[in-house]
PDB file of C-alpha atoms and ligand atoms in Angstrom:
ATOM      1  CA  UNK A 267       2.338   3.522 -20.267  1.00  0.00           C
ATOM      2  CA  UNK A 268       3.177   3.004 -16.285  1.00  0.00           C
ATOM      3  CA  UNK A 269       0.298   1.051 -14.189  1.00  0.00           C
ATOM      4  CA  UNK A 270       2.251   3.361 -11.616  1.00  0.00           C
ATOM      5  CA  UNK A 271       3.925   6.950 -11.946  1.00  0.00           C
ATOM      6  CA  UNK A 272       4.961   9.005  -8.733  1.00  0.00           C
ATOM      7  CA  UNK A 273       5.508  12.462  -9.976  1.00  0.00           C
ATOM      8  CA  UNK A 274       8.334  14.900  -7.642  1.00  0.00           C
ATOM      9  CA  UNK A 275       6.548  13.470  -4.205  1.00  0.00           C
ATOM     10  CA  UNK A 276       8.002  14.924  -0.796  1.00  0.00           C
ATOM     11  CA  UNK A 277       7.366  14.069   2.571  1.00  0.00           C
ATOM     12  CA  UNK A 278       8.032  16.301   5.343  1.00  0.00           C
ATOM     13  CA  UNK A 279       7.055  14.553   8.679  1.00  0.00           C
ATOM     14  CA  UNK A 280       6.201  17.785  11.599  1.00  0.00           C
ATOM     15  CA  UNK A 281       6.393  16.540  15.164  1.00  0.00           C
ATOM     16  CA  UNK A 282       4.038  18.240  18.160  1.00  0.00           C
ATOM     17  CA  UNK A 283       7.004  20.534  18.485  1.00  0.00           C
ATOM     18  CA  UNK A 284       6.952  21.790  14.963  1.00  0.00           C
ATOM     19  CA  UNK A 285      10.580  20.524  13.872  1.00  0.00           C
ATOM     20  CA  UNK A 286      10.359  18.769  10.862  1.00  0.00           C
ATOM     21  CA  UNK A 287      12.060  15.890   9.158  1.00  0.00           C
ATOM     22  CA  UNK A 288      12.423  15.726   5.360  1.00  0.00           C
ATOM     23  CA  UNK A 289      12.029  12.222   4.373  1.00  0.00           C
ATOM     24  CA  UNK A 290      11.471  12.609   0.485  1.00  0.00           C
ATOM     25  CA  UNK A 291      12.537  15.058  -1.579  1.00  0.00           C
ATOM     26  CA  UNK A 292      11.282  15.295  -5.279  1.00  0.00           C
ATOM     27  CA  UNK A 293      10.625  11.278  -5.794  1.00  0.00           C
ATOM     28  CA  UNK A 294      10.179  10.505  -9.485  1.00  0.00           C
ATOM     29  CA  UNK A 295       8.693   6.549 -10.414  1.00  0.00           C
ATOM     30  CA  UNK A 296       7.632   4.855 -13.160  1.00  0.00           C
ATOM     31  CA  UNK A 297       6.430   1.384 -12.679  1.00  0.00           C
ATOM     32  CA  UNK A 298       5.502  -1.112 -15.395  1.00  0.00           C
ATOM     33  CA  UNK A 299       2.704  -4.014 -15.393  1.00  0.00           C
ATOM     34  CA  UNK A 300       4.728  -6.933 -15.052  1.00  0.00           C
ATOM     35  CA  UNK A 301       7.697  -5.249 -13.149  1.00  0.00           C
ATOM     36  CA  UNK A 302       9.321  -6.283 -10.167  1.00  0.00           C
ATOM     37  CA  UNK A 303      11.364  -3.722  -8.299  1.00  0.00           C
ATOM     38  CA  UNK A 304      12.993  -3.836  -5.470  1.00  0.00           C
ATOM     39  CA  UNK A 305      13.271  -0.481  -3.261  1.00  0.00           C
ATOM     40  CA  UNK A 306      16.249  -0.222  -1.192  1.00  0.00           C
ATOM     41  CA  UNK A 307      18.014   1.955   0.935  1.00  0.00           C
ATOM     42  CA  UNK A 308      19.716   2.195   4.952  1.00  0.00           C
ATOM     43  CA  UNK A 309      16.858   2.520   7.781  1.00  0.00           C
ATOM     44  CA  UNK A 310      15.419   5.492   7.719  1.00  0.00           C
ATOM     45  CA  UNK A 311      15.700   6.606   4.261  1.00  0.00           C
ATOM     46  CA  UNK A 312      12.190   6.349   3.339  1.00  0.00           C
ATOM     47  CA  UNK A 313      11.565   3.650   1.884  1.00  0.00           C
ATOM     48  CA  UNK A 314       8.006   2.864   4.363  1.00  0.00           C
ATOM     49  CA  UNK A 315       7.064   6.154   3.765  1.00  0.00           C
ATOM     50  CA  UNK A 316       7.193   6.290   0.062  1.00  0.00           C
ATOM     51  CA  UNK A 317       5.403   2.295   0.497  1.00  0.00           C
ATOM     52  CA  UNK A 318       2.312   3.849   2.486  1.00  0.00           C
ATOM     53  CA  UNK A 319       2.357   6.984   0.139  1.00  0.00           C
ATOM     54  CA  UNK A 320       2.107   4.077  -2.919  1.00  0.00           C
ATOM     55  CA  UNK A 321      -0.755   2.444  -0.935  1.00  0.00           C
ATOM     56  CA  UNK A 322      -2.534   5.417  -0.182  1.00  0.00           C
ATOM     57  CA  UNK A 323      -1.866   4.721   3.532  1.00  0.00           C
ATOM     58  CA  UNK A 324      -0.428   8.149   3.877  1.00  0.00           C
ATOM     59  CA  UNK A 325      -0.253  11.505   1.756  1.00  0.00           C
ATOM     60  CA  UNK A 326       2.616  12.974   0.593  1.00  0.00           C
ATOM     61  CA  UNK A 327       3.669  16.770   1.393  1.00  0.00           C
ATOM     62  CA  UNK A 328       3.929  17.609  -2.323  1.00  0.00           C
ATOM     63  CA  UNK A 329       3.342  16.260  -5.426  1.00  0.00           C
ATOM     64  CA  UNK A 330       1.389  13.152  -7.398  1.00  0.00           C
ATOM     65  CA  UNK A 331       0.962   9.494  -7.482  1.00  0.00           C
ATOM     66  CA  UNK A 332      -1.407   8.191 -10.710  1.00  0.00           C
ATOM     67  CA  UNK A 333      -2.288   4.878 -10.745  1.00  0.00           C
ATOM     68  CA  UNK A 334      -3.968   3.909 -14.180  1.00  0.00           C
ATOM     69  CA  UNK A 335      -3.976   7.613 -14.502  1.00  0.00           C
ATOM     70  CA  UNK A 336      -5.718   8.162 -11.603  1.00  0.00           C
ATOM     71  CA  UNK A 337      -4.488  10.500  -9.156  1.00  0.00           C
ATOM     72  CA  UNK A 338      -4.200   8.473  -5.962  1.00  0.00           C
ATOM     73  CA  UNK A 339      -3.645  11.595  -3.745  1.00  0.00           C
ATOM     74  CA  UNK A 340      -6.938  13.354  -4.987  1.00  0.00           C
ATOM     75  CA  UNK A 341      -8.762  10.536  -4.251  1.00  0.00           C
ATOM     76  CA  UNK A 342     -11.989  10.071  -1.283  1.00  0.00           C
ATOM     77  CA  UNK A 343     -11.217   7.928   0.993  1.00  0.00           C
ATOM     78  CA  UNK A 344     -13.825   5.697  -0.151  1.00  0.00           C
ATOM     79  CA  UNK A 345     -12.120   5.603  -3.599  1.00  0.00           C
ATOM     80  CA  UNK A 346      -9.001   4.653  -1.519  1.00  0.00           C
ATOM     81  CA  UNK A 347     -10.323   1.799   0.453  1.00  0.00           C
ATOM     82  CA  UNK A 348     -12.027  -0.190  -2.950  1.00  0.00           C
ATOM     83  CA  UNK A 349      -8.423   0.449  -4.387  1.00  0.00           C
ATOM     84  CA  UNK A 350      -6.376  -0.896  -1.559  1.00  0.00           C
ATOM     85  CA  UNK A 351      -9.174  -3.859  -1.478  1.00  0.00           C
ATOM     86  CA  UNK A 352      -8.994  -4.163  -5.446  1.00  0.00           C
ATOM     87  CA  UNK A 353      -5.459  -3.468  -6.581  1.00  0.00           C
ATOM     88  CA  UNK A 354      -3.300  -3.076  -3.923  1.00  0.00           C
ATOM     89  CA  UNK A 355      -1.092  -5.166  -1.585  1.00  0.00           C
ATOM     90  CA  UNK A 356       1.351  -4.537   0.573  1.00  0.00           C
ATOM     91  CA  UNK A 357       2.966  -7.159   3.239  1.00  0.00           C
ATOM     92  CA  UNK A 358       4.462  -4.747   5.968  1.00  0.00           C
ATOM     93  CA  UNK A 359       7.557  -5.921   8.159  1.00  0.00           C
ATOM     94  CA  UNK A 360       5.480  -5.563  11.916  1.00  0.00           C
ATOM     95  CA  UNK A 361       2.905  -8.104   9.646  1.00  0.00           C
ATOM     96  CA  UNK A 362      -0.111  -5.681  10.959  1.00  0.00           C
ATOM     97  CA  UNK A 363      -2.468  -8.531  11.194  1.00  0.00           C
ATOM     98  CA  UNK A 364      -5.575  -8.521  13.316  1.00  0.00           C
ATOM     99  CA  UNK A 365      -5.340 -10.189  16.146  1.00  0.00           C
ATOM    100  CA  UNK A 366      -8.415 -11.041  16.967  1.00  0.00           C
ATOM    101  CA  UNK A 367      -8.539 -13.229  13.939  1.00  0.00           C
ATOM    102  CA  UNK A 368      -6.471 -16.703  13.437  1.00  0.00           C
ATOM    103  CA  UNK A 369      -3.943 -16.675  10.633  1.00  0.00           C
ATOM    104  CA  UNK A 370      -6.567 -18.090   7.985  1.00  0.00           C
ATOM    105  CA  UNK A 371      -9.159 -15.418   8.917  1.00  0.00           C
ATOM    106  CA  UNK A 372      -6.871 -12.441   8.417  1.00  0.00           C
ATOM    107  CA  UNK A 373      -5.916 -14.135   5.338  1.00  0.00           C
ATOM    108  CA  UNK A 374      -9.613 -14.204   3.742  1.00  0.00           C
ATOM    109  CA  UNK A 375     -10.568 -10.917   5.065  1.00  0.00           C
ATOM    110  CA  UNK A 376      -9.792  -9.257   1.904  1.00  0.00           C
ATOM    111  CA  UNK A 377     -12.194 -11.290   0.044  1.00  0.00           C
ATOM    112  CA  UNK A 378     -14.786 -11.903   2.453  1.00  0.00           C
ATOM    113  CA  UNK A 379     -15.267  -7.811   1.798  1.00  0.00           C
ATOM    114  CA  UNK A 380     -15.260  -8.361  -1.748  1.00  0.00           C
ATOM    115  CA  UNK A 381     -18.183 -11.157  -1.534  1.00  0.00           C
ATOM    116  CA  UNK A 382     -16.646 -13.948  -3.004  1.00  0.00           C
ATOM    117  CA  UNK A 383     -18.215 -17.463  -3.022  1.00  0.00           C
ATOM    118  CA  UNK A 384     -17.522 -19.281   0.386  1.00  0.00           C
ATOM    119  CA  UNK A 385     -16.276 -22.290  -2.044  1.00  0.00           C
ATOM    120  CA  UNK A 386     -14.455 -20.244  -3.715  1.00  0.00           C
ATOM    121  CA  UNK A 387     -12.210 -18.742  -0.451  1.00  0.00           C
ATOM    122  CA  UNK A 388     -11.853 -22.272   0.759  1.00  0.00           C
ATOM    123  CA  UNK A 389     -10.137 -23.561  -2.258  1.00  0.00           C
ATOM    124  CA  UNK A 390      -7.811 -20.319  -2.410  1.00  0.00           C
ATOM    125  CA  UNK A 391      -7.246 -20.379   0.999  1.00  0.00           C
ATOM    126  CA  UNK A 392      -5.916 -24.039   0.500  1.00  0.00           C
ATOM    127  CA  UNK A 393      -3.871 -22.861  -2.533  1.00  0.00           C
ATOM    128  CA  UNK A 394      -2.189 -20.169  -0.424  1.00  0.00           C
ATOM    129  CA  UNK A 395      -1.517 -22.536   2.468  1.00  0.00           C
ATOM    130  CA  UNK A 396       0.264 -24.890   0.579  1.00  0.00           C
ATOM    131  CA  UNK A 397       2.289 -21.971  -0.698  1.00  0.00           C
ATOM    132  CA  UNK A 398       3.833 -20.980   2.822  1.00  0.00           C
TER     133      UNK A 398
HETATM  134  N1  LIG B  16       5.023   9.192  11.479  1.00  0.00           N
HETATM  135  C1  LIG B  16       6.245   9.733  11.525  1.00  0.00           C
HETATM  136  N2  LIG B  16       6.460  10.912  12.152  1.00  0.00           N
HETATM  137  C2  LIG B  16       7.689  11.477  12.187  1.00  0.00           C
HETATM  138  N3  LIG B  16       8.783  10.943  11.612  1.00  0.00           N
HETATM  139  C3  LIG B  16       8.625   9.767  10.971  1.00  0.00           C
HETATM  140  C4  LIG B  16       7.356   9.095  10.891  1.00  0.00           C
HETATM  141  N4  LIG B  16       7.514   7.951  10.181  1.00  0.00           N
HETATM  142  C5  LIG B  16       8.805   7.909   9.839  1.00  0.00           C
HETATM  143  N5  LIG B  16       9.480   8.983  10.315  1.00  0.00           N
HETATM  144  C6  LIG B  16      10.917   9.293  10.106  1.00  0.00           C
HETATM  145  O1  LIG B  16      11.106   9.363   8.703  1.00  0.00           O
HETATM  146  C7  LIG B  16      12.340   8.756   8.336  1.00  0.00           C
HETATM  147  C8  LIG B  16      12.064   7.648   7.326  1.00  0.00           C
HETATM  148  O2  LIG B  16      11.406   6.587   7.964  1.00  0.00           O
HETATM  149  P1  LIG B  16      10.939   5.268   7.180  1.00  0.00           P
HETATM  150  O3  LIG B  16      10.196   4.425   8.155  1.00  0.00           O
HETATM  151  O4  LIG B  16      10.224   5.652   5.931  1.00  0.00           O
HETATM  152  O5  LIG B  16      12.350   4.622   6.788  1.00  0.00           O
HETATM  153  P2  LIG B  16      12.697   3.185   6.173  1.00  0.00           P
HETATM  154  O6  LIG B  16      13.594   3.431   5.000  1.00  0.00           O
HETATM  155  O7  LIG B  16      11.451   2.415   5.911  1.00  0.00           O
HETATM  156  O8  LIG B  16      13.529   2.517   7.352  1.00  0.00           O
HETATM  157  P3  LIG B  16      13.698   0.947   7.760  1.00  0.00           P
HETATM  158  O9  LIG B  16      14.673   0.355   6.765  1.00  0.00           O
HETATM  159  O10 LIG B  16      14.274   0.991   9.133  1.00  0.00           O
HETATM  160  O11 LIG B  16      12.346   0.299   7.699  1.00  0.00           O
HETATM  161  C9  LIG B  16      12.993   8.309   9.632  1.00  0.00           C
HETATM  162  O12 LIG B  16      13.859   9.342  10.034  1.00  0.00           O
HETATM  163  C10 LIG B  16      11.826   8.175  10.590  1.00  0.00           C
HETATM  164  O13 LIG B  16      12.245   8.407  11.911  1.00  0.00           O
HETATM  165 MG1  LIG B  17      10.691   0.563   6.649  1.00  0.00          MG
END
């Protein structure tokens, strides 16, 4: 069974002036626990929009994404933000960080809002760093 499944999802994007720009058209997805895929296409196919669709970032015009088969697009926003916190992660090209915060900050944000032991953040934190 698929952790993720994106049933016939369309985006149609509607500027101030009303003309619209179909961006997905009847998306079908099946993704595995342990997969790795790779999404590719020229600029402006879609590929960000179908990513913030995934991560509940946006909704789509039409049709269904179940994760754990739960209906991501039916969800509260509530429900939304403990699942991007929870299960979902996405590293965006413009990086998105807060800028406010230094680089190790942004990086334990996540699970400073989950409550995890101080100790606990330091020693990932270190993990991660060494990582980079
Ligand atoms: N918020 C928006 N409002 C209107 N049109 C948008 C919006 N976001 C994206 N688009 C348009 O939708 C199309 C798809 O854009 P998207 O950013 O998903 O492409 P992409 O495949 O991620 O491109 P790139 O490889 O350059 O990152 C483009 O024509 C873009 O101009
Ligand atoms: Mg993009």
């Amino acid at each position: 069974m698929p952790v993720l499944s994106v049933k016939n999802i369309h985006k149609t994007y509607i500027d101030q002036i009303g003309s619209s720009t179909v961006v997905l058209n009847g998306v079908n997805l099946d993704l595995f626990s342990g997969d790795f895929t790779a999404l590719m296409g020229s600029s402006g196919c879609g590929k960000t929009t179908l990513l913030k669709i995934l991560g509940t970032l946006d909704k789509p015009t039409l049709g269904n994404v179940f994760f754990s088969s739960k209906d991501l697009t039916t969800m509260t926003k509530e429900e939304q933000s403990l699942l991007r916190l929870n299960k979902i992660g996405i590293v965006f090209q413009n990086s998105n960080l807060l800028d406010s915060l230094t680089i190790e900050e942004n990086i334990v944000l996540p699970m400073i809002l989950k409550g995890i032991n101080k100790k606990i953040i330091k020693n990932k934190l270190n993990e991660m760093l060494v990582d980079l």
